[in-house]
mmCIF file of C-alpha atoms in Angstrom:
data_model
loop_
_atom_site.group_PDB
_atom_site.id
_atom_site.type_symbol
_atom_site.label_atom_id
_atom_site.label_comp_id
_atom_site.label_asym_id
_atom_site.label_seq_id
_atom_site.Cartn_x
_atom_site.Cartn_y
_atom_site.Cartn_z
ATOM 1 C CA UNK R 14 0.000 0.000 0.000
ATOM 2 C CA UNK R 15 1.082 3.465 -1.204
ATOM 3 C CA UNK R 16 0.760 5.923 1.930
ATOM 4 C CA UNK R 17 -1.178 8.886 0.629
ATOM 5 C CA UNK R 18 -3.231 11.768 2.504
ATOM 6 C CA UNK R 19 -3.144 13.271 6.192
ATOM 7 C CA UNK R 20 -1.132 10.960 8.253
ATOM 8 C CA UNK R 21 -1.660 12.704 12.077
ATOM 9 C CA UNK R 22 2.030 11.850 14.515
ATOM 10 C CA UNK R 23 0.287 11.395 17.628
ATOM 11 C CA UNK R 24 1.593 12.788 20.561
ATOM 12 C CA UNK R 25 1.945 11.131 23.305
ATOM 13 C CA UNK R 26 -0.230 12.611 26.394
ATOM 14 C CA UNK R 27 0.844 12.540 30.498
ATOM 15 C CA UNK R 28 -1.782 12.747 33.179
ATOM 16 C CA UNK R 29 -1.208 14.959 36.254
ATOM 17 C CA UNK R 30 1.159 11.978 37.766
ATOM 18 C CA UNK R 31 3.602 12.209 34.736
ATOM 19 C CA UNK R 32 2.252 9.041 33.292
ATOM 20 C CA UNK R 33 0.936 8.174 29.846
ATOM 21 C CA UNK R 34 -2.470 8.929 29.112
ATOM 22 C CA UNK R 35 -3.434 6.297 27.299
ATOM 23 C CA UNK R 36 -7.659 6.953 27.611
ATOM 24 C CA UNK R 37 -6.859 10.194 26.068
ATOM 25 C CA UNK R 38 -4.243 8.931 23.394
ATOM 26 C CA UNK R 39 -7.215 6.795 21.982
ATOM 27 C CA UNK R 40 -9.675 9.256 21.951
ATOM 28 C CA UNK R 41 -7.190 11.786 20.109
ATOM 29 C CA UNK R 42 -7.228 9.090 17.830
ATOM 30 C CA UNK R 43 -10.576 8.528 17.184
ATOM 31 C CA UNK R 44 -10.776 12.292 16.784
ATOM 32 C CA UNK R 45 -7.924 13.080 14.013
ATOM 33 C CA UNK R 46 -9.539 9.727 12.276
ATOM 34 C CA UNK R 47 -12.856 11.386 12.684
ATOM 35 C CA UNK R 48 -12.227 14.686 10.882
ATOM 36 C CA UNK R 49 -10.375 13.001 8.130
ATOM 37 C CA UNK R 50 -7.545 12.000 8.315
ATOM 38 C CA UNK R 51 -6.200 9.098 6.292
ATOM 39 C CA UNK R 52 -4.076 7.447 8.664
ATOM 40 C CA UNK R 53 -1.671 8.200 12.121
ATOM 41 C CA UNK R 54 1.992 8.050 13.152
ATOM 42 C CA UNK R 55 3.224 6.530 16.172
ATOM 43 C CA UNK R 56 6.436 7.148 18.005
ATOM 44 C CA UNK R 57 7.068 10.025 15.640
ATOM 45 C CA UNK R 58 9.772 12.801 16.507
ATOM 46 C CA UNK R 59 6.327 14.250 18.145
ATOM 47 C CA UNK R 60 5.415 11.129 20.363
ATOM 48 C CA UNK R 61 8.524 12.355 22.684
ATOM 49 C CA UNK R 62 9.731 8.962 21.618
ATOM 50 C CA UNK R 63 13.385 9.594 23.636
ATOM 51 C CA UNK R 64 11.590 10.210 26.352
ATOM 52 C CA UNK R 65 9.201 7.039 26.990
ATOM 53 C CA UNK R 66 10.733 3.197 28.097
ATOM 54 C CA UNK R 67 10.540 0.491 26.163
ATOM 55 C CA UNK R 68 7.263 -0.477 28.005
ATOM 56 C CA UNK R 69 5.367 3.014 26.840
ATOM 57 C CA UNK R 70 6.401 2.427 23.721
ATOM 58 C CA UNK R 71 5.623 -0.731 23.363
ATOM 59 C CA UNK R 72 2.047 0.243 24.839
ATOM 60 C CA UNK R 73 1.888 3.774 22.719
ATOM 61 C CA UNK R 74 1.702 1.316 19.555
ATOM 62 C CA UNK R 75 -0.613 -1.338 21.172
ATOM 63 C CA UNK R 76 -2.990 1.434 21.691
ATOM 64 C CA UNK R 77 -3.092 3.144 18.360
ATOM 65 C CA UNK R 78 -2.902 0.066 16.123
ATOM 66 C CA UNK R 79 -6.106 -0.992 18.108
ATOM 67 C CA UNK R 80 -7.851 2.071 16.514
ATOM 68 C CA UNK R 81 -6.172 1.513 13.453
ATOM 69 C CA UNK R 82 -7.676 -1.810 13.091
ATOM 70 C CA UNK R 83 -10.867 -0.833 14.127
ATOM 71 C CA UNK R 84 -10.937 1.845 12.085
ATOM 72 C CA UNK R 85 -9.348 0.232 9.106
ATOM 73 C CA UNK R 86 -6.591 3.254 9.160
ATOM 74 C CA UNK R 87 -3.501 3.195 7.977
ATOM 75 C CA UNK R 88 -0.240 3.296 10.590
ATOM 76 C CA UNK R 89 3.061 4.496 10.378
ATOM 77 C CA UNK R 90 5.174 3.622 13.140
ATOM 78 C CA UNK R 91 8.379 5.421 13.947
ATOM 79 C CA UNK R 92 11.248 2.468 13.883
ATOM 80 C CA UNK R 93 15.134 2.807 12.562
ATOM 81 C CA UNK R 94 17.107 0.293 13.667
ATOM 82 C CA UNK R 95 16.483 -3.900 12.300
ATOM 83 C CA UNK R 96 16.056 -4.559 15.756
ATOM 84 C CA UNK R 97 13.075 -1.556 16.309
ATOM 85 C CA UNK R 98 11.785 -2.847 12.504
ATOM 86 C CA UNK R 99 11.772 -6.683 13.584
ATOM 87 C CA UNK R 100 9.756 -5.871 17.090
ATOM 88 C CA UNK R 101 6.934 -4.676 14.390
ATOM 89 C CA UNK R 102 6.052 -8.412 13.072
ATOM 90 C CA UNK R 103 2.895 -9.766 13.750
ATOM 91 C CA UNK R 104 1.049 -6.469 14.399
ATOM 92 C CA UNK R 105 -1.389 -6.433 10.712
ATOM 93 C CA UNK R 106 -2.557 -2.803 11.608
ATOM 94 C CA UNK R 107 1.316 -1.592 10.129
ATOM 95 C CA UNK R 108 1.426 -0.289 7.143
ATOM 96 C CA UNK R 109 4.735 1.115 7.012
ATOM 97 C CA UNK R 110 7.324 2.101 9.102
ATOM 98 C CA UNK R 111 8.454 5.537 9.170
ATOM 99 C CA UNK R 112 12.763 5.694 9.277
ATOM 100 C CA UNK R 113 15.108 8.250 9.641
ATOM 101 C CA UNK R 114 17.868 8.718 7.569
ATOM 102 C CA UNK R 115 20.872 8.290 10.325
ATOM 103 C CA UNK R 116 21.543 11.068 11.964
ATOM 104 C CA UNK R 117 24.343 13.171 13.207
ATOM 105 C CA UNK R 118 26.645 10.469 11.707
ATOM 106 C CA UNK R 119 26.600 12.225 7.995
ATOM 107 C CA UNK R 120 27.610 8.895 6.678
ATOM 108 C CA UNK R 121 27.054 10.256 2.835
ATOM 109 C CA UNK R 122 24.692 9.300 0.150
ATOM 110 C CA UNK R 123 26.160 6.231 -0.667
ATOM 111 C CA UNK R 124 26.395 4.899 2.719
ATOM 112 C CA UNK R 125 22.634 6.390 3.078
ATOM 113 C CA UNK R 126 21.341 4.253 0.257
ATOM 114 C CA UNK R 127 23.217 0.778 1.484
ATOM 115 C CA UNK R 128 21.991 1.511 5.235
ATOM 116 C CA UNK R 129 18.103 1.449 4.181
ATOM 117 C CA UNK R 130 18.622 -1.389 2.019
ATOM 118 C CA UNK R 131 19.671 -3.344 4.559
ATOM 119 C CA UNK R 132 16.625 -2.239 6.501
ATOM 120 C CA UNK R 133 14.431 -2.906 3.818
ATOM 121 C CA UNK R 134 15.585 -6.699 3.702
ATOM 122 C CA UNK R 135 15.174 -7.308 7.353
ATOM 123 C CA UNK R 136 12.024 -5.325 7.859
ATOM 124 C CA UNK R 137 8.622 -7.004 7.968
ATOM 125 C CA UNK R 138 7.289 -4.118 6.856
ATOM 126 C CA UNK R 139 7.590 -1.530 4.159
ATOM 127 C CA UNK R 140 9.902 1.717 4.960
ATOM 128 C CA UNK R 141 9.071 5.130 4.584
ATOM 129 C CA UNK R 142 12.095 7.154 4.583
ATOM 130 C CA UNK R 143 12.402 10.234 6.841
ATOM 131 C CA UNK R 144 14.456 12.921 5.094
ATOM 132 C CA UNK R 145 14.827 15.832 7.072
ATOM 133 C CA UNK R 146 18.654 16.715 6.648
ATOM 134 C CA UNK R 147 18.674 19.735 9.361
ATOM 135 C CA UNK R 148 18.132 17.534 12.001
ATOM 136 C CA UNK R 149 20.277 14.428 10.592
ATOM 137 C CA UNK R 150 23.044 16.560 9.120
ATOM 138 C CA UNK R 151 22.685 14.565 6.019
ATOM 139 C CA UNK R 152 21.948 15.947 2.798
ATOM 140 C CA UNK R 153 20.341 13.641 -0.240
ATOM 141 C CA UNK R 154 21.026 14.969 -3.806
ATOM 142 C CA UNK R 155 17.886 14.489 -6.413
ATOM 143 C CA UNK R 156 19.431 11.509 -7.981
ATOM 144 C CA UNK R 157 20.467 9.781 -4.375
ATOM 145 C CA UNK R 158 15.923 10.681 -3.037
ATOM 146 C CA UNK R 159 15.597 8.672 -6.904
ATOM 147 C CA UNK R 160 17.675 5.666 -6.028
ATOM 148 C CA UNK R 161 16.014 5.301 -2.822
ATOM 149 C CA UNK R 162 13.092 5.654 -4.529
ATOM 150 C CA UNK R 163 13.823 2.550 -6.197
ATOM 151 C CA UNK R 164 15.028 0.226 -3.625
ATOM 152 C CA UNK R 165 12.467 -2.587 -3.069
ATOM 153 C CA UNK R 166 10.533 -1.961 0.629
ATOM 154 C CA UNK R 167 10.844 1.677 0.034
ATOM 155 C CA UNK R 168 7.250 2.971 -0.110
ATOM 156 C CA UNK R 169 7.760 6.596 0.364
ATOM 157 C CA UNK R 170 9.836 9.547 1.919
ATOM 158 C CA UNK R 171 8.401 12.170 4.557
ATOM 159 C CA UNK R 172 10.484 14.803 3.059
ATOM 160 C CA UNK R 173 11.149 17.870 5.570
ATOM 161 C CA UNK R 174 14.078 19.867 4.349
ATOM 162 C CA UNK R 175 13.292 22.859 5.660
ATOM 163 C CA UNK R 176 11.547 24.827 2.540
ATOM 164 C CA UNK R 177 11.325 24.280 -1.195
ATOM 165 C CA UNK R 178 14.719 23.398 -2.478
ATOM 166 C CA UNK R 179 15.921 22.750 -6.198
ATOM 167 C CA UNK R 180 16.221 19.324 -5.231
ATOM 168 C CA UNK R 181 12.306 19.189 -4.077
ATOM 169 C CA UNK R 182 11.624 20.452 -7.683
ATOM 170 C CA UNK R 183 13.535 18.444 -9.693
ATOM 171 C CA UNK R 184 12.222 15.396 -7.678
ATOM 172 C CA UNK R 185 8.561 16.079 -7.775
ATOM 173 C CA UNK R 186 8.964 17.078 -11.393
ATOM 174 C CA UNK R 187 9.330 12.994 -12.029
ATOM 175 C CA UNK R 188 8.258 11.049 -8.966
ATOM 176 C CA UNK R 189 8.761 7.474 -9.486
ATOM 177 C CA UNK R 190 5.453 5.251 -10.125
ATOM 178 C CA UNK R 191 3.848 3.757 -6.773
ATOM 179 C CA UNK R 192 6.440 6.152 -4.540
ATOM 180 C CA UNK R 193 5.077 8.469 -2.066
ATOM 181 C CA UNK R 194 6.524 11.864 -1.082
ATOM 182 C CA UNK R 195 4.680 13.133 1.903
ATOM 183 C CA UNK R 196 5.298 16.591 3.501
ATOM 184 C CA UNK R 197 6.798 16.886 6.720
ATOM 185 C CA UNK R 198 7.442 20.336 6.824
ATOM 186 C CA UNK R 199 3.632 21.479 8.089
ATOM 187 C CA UNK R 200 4.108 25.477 6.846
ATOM 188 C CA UNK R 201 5.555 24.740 3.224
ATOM 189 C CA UNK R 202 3.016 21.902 3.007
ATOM 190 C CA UNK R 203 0.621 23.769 0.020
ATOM 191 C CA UNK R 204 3.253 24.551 -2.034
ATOM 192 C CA UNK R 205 4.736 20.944 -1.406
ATOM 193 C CA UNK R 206 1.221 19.428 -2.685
ATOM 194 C CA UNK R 207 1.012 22.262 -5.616
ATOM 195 C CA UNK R 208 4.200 20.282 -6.776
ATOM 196 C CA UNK R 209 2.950 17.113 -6.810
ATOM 197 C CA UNK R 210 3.179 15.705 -2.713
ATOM 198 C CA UNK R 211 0.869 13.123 -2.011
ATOM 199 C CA UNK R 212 -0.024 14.418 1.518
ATOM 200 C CA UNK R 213 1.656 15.010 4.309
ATOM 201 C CA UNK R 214 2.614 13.767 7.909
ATOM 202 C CA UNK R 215 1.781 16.762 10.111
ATOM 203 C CA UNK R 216 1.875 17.402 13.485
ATOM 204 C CA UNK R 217 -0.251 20.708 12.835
ATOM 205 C CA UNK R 218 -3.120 18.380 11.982
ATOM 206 C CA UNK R 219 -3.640 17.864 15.716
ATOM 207 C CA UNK R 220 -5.429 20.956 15.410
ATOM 208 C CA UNK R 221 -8.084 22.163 12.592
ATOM 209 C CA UNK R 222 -7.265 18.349 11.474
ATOM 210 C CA UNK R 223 -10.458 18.655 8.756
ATOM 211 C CA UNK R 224 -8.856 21.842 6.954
ATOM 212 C CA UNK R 225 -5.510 20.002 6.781
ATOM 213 C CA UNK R 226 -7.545 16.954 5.101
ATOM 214 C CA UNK R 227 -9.598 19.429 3.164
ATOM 215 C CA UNK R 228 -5.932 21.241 1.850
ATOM 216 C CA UNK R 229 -4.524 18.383 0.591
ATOM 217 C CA UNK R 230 -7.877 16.992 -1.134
ATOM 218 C CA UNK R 231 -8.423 20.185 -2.708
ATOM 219 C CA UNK R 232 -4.262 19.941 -4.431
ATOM 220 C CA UNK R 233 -4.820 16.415 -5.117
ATOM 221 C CA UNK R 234 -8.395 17.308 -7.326
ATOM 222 C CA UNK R 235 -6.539 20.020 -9.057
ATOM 223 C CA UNK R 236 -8.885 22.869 -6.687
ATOM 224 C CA UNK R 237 -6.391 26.074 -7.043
ATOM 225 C CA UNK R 238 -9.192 28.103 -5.948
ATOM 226 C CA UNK R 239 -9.994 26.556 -2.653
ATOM 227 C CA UNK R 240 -6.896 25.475 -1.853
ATOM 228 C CA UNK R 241 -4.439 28.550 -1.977
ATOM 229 C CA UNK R 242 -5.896 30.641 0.193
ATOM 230 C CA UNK R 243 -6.376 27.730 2.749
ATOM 231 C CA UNK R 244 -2.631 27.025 2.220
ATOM 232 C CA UNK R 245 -1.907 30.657 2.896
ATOM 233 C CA UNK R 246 -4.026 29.906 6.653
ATOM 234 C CA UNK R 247 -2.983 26.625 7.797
ATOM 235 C CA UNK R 248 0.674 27.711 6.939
ATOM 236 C CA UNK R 249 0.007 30.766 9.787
ATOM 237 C CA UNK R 250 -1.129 28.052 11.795
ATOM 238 C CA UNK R 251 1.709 26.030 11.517
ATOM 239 C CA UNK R 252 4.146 28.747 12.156
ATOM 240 C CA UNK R 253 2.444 29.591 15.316
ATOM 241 C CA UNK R 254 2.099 26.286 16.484
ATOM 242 C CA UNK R 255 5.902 25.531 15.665
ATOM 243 C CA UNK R 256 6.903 28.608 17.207
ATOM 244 C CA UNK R 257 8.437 26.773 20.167
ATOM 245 C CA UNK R 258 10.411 23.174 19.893
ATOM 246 C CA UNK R 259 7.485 20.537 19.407
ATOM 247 C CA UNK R 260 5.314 19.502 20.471
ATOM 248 C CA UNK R 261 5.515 21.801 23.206
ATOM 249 C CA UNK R 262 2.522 24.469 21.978
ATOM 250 C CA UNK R 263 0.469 21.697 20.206
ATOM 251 C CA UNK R 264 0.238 20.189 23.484
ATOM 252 C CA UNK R 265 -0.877 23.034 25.033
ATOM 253 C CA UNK R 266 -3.539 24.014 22.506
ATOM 254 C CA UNK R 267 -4.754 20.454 23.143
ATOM 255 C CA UNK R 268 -5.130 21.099 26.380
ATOM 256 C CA UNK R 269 -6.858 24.622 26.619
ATOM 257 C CA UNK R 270 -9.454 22.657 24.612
ATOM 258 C CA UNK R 271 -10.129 19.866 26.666
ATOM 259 C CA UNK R 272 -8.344 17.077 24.969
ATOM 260 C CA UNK R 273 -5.425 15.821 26.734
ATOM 261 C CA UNK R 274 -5.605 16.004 30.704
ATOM 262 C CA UNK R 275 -2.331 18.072 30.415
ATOM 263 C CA UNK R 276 0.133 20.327 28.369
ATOM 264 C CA UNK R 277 3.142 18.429 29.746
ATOM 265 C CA UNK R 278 6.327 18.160 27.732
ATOM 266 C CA UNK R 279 8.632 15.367 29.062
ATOM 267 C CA UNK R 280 12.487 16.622 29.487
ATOM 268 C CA UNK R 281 14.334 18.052 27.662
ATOM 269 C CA UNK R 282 11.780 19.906 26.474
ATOM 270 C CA UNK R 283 10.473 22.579 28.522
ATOM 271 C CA UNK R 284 6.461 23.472 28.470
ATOM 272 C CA UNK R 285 4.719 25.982 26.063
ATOM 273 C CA UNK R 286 5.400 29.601 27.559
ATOM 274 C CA UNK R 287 1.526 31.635 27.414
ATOM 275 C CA UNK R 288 2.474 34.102 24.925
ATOM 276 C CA UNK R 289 3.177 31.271 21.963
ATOM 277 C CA UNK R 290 0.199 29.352 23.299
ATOM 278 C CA UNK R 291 -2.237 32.548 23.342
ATOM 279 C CA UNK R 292 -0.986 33.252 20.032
ATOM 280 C CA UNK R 293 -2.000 29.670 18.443
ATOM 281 C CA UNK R 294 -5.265 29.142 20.265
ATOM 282 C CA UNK R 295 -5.773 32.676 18.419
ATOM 283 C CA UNK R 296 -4.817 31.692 14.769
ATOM 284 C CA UNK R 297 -6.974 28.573 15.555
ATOM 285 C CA UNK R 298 -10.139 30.117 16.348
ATOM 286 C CA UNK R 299 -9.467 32.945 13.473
ATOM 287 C CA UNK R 300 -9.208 30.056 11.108
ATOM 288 C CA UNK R 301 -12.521 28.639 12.265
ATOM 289 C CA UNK R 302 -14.350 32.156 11.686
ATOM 290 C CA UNK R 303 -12.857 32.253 8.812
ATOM 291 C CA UNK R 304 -13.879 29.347 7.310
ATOM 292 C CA UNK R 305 -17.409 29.193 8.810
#
């Protein structure tokens, strides 16, 4: 299966004891599910993943595959190492698994291409690559995002390089057949779709998760008209829910409206500070007048 449309990374929500929240994890969901979106991500970069045991983890994706299955969604689930990929047999609800190129290493391209195709042989299920070189210090050239492209296992690429690069062009200018490029980058994400994404993995979707659905519908049907100036929104959004390291701020927008039981951040992040949170929950309910 090709992953297309909104895929939602779930964060992963603490009660008042520290502990996860795993009533309200459901329900969130249920609720991104509800308002469209095609699938969710767990133990994403904004699942905290660093900061839960092997247990939470373990439980995190026991929890969300449940809906996924009931639902019939599809899952991503957040797993780069063959040992990470292996611990994902026997779970049906997978559809891919979502894999970062290494990071901090900056092994090069060549060493980039061998490393995921010796996780596609081991892995039990398909890879989605995660391409976001200002985090991994590794850049991919057009032609090396091409090759990968072609490796067998290799479904698709959340591609979050910061903007709209030359590369970005020239790759979505000739995607490969039954290869998925999904935008991880949630404030360039029109322009990404204008180009030729097939969706997008983002964490904005948390909040106003229908317009994010309705944006990327609207690129995919050829809708100009609807869907620039609902780029130009969510992308204000986006910014202001990104203004401070995430998921700090989407946490706490979930929780001034009632949908986590708290805005906790787990170390070393630090909590949303009132003046980026006041300033989301603002573009949020301007982008609901708005579009009423």
């Amino acid at each position: 299966m090709t992953p297309m449309g909104l895929y939602v990374p779930l964060i992963t929500p603490f009660d008042e004891q520290g502990r996860v929240a795993f009533d309200a994890l459901t329900a969130l969901a249920h609720e991104v599910l509800d308002a469209g979106a095609s699938g969710l991500v767990a133990l994403g970069t904004t699942a905290e993943p660093h900061s839960l045991d092997g247990a939470e983890q373990a439980r995190v994706i026991d929890a969300i595959a449940a809906v996924c299955g009931e639902r019939r969604a599809a899952l991503l689930v957040g797993a780069h190492t063959i040992e990470a990929l292996r611990a994902l047999a026997e779970r049906p609800e997978i559809t891919a698994a979502l894999c970062l190129v290494p990071p901090f290493l900056r092994p090069g391209e060549e060493a980039v291409l061998a490393h995921f195709a010796r996780l596609a042989e081991e892995s039990p299920v398909p890879l989605v690559v995660y391409h976001v070189p200002y985090r991994s210090g590794q850049q991919l050239s057009v032609g090396t995002l091409r090759r990968l492209a072609g490796l067998p296992g290799v479904v698709g690429i959340k591609h979050a390089v910061g903007g709209i690069d030359a590369d970005t062009i020239a790759f979505l200018a000739d995607v490969p057949p039954g290869f998925a490029v999904l935008g991880g980058e949630d404030a360039y994400i029109s322009p990404l779709l204008a180009l030729g994404a097939h969706g997008g993995v983002l964490a904005s979707a948390h909040v106003a998760t229908a317009d994010y659905a309705a944006l990327i519908a609207a690129w995919r049907a050829g809708d100009v008209t609807q869907a620039r100036p609902l780029g130009h929104q969510l992308a204000v959004l986006s910014a202001a829910l990104f203004a401070e390291p995430n998921p700090s701020v989407i946490k706490a927008a979930l929780h001034a409206s009632g949908r986590i039981p708290t805005p906790t951040v787990r170390p070393p992040l630090l909590p949303a500070t009132p003046a980026a949170t006041a300033r989301a929950l603002r573009y949020a309910t301007e982008l609901t007048r708005t579009l009423a």
